[in-house]
PDB file of C-alpha atoms in Angstrom:
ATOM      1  CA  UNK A   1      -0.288  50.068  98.977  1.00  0.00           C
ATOM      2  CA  UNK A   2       1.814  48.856  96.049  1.00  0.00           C
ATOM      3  CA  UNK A   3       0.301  49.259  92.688  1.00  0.00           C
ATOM      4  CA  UNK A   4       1.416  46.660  89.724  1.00  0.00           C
ATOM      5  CA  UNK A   5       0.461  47.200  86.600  1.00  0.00           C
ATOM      6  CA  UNK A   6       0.403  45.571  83.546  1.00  0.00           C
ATOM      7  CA  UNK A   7       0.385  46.278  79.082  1.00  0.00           C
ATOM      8  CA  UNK A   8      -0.688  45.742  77.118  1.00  0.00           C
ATOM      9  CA  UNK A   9      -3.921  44.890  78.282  1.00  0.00           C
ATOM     10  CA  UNK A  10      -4.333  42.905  74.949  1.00  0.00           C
ATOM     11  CA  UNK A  11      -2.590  41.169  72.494  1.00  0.00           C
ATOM     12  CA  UNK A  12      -3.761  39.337  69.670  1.00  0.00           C
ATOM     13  CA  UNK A  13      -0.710  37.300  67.785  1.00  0.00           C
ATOM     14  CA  UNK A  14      -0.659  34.893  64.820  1.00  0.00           C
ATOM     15  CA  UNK A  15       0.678  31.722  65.786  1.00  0.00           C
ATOM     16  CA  UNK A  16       4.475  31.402  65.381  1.00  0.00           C
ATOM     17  CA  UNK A  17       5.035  35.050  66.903  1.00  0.00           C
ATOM     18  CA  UNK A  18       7.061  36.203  69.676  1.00  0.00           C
ATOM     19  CA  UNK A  19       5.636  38.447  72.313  1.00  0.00           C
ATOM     20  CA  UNK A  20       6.979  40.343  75.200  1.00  0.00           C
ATOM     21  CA  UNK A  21       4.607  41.130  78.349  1.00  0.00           C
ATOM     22  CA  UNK A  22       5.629  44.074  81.044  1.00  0.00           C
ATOM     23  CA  UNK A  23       4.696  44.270  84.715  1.00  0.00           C
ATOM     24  CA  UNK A  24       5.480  47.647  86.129  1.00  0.00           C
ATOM     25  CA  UNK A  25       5.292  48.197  90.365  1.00  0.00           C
ATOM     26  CA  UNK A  26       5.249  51.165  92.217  1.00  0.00           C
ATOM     27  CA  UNK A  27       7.671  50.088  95.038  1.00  0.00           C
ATOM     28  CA  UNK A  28      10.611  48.071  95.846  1.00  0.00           C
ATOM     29  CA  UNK A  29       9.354  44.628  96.216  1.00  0.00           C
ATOM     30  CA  UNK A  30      11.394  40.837  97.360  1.00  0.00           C
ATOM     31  CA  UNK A  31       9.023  38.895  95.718  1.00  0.00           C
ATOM     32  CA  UNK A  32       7.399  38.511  91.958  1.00  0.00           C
ATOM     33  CA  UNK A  33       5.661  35.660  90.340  1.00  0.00           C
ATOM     34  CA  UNK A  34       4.372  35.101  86.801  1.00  0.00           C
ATOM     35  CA  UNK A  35       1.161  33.363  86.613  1.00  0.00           C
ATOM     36  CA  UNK A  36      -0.713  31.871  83.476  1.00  0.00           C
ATOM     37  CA  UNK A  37      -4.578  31.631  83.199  1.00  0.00           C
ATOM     38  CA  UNK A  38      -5.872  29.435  80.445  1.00  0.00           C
ATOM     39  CA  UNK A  39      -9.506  29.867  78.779  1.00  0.00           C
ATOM     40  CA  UNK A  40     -10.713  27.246  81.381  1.00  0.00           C
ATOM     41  CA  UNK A  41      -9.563  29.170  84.636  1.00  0.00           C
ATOM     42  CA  UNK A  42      -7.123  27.013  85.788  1.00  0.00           C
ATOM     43  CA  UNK A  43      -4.049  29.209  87.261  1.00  0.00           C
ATOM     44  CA  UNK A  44      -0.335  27.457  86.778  1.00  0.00           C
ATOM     45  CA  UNK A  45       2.220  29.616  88.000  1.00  0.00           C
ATOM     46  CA  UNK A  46       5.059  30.023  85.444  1.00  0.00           C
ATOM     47  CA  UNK A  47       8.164  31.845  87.362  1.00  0.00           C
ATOM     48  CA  UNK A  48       9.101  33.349  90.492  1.00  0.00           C
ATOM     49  CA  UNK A  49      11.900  35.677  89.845  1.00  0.00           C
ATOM     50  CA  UNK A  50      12.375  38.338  92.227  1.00  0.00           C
ATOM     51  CA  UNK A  51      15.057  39.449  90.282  1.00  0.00           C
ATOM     52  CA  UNK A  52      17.346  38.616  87.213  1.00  0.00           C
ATOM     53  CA  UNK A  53      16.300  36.324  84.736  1.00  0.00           C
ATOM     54  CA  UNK A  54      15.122  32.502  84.187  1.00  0.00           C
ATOM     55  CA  UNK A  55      13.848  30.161  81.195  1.00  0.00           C
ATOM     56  CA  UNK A  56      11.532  27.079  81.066  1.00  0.00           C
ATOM     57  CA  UNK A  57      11.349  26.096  77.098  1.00  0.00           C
ATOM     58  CA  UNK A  58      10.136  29.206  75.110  1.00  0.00           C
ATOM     59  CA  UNK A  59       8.765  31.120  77.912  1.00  0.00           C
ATOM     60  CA  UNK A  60      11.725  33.834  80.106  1.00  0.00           C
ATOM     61  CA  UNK A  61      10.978  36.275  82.540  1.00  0.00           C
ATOM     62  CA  UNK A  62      13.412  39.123  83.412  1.00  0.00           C
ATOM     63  CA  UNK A  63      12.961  41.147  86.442  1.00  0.00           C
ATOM     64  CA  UNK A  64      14.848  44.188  87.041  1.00  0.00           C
ATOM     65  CA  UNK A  65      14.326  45.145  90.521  1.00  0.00           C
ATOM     66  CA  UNK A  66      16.088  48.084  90.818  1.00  0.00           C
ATOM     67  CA  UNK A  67      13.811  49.645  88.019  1.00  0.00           C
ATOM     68  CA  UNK A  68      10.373  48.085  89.087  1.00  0.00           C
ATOM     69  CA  UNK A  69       9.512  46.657  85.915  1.00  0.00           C
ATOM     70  CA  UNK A  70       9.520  42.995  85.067  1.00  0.00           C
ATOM     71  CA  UNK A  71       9.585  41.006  81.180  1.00  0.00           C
ATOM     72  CA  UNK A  72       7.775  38.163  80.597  1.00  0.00           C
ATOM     73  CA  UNK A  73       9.066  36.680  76.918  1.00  0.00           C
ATOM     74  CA  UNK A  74       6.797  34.368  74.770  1.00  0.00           C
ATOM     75  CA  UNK A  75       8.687  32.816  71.822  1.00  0.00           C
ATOM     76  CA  UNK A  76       7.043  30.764  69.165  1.00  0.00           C
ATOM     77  CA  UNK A  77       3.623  31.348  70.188  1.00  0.00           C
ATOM     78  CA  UNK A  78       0.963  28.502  70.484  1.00  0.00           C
ATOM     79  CA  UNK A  79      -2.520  28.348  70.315  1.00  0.00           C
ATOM     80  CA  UNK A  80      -2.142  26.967  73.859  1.00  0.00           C
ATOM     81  CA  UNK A  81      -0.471  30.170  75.534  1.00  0.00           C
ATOM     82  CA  UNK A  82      -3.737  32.061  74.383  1.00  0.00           C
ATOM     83  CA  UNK A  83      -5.173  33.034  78.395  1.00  0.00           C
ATOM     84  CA  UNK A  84      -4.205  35.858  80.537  1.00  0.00           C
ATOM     85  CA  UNK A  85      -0.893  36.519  82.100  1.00  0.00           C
ATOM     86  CA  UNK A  86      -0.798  37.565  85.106  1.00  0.00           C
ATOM     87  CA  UNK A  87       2.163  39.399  87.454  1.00  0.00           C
ATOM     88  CA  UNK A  88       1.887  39.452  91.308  1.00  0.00           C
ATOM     89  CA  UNK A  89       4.496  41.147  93.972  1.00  0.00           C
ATOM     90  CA  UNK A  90       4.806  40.635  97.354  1.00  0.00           C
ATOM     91  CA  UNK A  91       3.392  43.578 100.272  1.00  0.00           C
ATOM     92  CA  UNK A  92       4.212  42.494 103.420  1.00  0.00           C
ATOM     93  CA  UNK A  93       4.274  39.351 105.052  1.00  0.00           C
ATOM     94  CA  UNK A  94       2.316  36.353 103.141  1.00  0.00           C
ATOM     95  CA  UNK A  95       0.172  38.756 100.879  1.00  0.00           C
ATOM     96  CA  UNK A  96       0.427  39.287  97.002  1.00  0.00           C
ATOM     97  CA  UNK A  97      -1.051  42.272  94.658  1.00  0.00           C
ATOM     98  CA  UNK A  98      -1.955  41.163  91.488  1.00  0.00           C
ATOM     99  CA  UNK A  99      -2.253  43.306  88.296  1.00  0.00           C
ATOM    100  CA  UNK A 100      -5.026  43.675  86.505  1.00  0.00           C
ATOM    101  CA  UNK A 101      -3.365  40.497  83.591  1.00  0.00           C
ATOM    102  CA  UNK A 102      -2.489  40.575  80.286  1.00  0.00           C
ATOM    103  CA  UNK A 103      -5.075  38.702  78.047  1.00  0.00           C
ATOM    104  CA  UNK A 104      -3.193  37.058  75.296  1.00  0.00           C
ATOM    105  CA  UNK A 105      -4.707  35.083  72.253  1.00  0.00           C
ATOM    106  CA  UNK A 106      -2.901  33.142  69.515  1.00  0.00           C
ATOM    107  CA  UNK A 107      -4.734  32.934  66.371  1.00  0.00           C
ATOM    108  CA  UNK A 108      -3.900  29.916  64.155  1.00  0.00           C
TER     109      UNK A 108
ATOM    110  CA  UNK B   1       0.051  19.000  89.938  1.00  0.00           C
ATOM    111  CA  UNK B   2      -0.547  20.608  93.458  1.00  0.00           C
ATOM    112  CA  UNK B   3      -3.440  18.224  95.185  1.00  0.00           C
ATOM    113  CA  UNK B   4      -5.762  20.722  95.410  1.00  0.00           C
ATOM    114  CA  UNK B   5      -9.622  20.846  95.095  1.00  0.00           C
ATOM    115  CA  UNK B   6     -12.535  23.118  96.035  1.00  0.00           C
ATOM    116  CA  UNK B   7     -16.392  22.403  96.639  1.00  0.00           C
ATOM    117  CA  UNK B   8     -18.659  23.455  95.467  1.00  0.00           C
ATOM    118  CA  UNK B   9     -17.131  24.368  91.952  1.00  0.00           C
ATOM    119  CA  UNK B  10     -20.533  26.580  91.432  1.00  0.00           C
ATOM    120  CA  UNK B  11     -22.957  27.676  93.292  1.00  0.00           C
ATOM    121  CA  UNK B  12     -26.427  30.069  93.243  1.00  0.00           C
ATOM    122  CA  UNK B  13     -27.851  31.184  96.239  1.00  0.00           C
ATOM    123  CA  UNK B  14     -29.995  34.340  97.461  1.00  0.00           C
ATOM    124  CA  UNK B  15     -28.662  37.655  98.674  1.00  0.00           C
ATOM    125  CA  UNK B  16     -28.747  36.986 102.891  1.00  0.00           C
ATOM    126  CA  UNK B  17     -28.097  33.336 103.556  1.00  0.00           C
ATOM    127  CA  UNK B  18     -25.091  32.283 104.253  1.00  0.00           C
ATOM    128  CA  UNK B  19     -22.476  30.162 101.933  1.00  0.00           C
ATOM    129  CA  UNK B  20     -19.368  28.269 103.085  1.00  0.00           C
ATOM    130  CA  UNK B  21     -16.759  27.263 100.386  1.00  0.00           C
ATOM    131  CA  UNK B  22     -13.793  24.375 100.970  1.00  0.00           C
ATOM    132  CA  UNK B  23     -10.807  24.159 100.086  1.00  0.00           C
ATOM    133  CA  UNK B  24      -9.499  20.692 100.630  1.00  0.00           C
ATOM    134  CA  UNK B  25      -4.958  20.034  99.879  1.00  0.00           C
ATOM    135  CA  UNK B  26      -3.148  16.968  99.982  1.00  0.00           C
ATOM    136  CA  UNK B  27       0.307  18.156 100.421  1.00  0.00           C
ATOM    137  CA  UNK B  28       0.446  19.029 103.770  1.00  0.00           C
ATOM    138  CA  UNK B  29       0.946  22.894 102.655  1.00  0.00           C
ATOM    139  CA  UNK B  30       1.376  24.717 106.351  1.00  0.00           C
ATOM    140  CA  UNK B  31      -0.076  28.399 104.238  1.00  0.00           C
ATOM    141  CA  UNK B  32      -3.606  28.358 102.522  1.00  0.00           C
ATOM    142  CA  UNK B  33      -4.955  31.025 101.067  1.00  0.00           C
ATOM    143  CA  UNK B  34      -8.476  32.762  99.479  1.00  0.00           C
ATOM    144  CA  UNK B  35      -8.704  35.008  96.618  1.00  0.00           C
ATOM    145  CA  UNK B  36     -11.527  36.241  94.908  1.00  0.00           C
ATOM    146  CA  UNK B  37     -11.203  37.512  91.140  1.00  0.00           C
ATOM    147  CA  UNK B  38     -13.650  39.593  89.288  1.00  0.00           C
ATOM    148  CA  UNK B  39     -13.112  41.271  85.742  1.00  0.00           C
ATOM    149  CA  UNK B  40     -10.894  44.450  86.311  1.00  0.00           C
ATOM    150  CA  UNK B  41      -9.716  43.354  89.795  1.00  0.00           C
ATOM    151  CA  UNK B  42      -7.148  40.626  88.745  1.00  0.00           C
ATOM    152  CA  UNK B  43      -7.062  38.686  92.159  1.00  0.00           C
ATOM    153  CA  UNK B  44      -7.263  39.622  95.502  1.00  0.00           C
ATOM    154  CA  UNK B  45      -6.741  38.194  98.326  1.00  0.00           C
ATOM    155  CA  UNK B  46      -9.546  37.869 100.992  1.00  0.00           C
ATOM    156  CA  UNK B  47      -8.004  35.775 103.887  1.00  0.00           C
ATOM    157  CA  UNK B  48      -4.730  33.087 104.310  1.00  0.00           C
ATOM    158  CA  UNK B  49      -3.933  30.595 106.872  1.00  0.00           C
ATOM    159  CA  UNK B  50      -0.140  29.954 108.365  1.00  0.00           C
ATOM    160  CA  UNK B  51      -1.306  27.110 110.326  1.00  0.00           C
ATOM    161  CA  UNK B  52      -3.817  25.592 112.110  1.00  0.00           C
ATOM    162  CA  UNK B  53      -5.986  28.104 113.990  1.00  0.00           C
ATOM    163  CA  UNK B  54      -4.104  30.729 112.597  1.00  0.00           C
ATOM    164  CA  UNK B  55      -5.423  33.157 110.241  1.00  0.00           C
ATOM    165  CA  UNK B  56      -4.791  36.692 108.555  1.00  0.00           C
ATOM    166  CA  UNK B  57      -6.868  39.004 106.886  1.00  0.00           C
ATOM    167  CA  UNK B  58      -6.073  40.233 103.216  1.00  0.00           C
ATOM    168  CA  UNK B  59      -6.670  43.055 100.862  1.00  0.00           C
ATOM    169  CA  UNK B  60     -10.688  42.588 100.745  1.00  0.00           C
ATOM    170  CA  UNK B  61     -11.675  40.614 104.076  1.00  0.00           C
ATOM    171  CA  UNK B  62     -14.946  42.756 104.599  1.00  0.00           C
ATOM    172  CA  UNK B  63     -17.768  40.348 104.828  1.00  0.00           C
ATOM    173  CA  UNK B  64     -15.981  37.258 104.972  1.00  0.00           C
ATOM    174  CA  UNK B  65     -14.416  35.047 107.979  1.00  0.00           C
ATOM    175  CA  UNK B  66     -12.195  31.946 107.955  1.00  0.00           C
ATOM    176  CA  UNK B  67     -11.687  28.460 109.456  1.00  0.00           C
ATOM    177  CA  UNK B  68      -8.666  25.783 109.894  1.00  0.00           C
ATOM    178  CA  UNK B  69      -9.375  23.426 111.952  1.00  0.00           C
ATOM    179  CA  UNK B  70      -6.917  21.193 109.658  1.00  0.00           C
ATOM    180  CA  UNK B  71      -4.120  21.322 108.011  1.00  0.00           C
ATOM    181  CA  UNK B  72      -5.881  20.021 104.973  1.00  0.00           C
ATOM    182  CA  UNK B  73      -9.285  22.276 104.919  1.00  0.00           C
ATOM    183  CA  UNK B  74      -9.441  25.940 105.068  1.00  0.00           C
ATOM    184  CA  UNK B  75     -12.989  27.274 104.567  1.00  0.00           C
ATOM    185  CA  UNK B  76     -14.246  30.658 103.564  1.00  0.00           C
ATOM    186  CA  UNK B  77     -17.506  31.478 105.118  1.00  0.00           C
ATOM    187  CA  UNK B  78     -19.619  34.423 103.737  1.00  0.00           C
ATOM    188  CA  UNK B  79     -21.951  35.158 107.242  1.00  0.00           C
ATOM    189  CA  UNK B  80     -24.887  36.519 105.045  1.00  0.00           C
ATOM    190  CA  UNK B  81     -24.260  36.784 101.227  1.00  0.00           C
ATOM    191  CA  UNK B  82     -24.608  40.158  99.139  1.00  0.00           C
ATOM    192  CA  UNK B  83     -24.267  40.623  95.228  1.00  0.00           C
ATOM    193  CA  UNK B  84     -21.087  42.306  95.761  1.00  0.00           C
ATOM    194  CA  UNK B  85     -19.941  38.795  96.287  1.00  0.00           C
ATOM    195  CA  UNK B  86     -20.791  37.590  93.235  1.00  0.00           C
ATOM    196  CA  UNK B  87     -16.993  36.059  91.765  1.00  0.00           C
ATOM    197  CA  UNK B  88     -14.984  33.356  91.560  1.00  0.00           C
ATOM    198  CA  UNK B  89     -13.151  32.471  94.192  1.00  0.00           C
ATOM    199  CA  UNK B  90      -9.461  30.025  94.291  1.00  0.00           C
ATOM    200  CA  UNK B  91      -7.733  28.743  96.593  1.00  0.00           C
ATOM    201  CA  UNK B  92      -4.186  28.355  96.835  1.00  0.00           C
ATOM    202  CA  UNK B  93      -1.324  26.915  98.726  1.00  0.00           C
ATOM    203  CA  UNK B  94       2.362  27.400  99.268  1.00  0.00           C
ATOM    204  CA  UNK B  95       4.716  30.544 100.618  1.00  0.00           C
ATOM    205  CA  UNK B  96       4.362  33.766  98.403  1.00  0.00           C
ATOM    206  CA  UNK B  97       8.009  33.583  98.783  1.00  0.00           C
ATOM    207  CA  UNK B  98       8.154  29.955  96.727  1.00  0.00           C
ATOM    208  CA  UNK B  99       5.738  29.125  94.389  1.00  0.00           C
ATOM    209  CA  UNK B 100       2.131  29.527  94.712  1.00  0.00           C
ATOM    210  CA  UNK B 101      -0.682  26.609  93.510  1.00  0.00           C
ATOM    211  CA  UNK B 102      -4.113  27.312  92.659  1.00  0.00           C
ATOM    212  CA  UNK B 103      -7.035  25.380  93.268  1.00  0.00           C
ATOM    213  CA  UNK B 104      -9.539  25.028  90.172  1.00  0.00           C
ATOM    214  CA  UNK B 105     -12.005  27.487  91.475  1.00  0.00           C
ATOM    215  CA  UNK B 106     -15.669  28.497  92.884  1.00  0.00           C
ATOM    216  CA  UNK B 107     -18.348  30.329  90.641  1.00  0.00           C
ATOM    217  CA  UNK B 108     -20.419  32.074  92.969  1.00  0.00           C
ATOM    218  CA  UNK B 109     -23.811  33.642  91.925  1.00  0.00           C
ATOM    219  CA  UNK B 110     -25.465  35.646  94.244  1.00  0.00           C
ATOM    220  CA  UNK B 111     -29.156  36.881  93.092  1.00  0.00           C
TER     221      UNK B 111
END
């Protein structure tokens, strides 16, 4: 099956900092979604972007399909996008493969 | 936000006796899914609904079977419960190929 994977594993920022996430996937896929985890467990998803590139506020995401990787941009870090980032593709019908996240946390 | 809401939110029970988890949606979502998530794993998906009566296993469907009777509740039954299946488990709603919306989750302890 199709492996995603995700660095860093970690990142620990100082508020005010900008950060850039990468999701990396072994095959061709139609369908990727950024999701955000806060420290309470609640899930939100943030983008789907199969390909190219979209914005909401200070958070983009850039997919570039072609090369399997995708960008997930955090500008101006707050103490409230601490959590773990998570990328998922699609394999086959209805089914997504997570990676393994990106924990985040913005220090004040 | 999605109407979306699980029972129990936690839960201890003993290794052999069988658990059922809900997941209860308000938005007249026609998929439904189950994931579990354990450290290391990310999340993976155990079992989704594309309609009523209709179900399809996922990555990690071992142990586990499904209901819809509704298009509002899709439970996750775990026949006879092992520590392996110690996690949290969500619940979601919505196509893979739109956006997907998670439920608030299910802490699971099995001893």
């Amino acid at each position: 099956g199709i492996q995603v994977e995700q660095s860093p594993p970690d990142l620990i920022l100082q508020e005010g900092a900008n950060s850039t996430l990468r999701c990396n996937f072994s095959d061709s896929v139609n369908n990727l979604q950024w999701f955000h985890q806060n420290p309470w467990g609640q899930l939100i998803n943030l983008f789907y972007i199969p390909s190219g590139t979209k914005q909401n506020g200070r958070l983009s995401a850039t997919t570039v399909a072609t090369e399997r990787y995708s960008l997930l941009y955090i500008s101006s870090s707050q103490t409230t996008d601490s959590g773990v980032y998570f990328c998922a593709v699609e394999q086959g019908a209805q089914k997504l493969v997570f990676g393994q996240g990106t924990r985040l946390t913005i220090n004040p | 936000d999605a109407g979306i809401t699980q029972s129990p939110r936690h839960k201890v029970t003993e290794t052999g006796t069988p658990v059922t988890l809900r997941c209860h949606q308000t938005e007249n979502h026609r998929y439904m899914y189950w994931y579990r998530q354990d450290p290391g794993h990310g999340l993976r998906l155990i079992h989704y609904s594309y309609g009523v009566k209709d179900t399809d296993k996922g990555e990690v469907s071992d142990g586990y079977s499904v209901s819809r009777s509704k298009t509002e509740d899709f439970l996750l039954t775990l026949e006879s419960a092992t520590s392996s299946q110690t996690s949290v488990y969500f619940c979601a709603i919505g196509r893979v190929q739109e956006t997907q919306y998670f439920g608030p989750g299910t802490r699971l302890l099995v001893l």
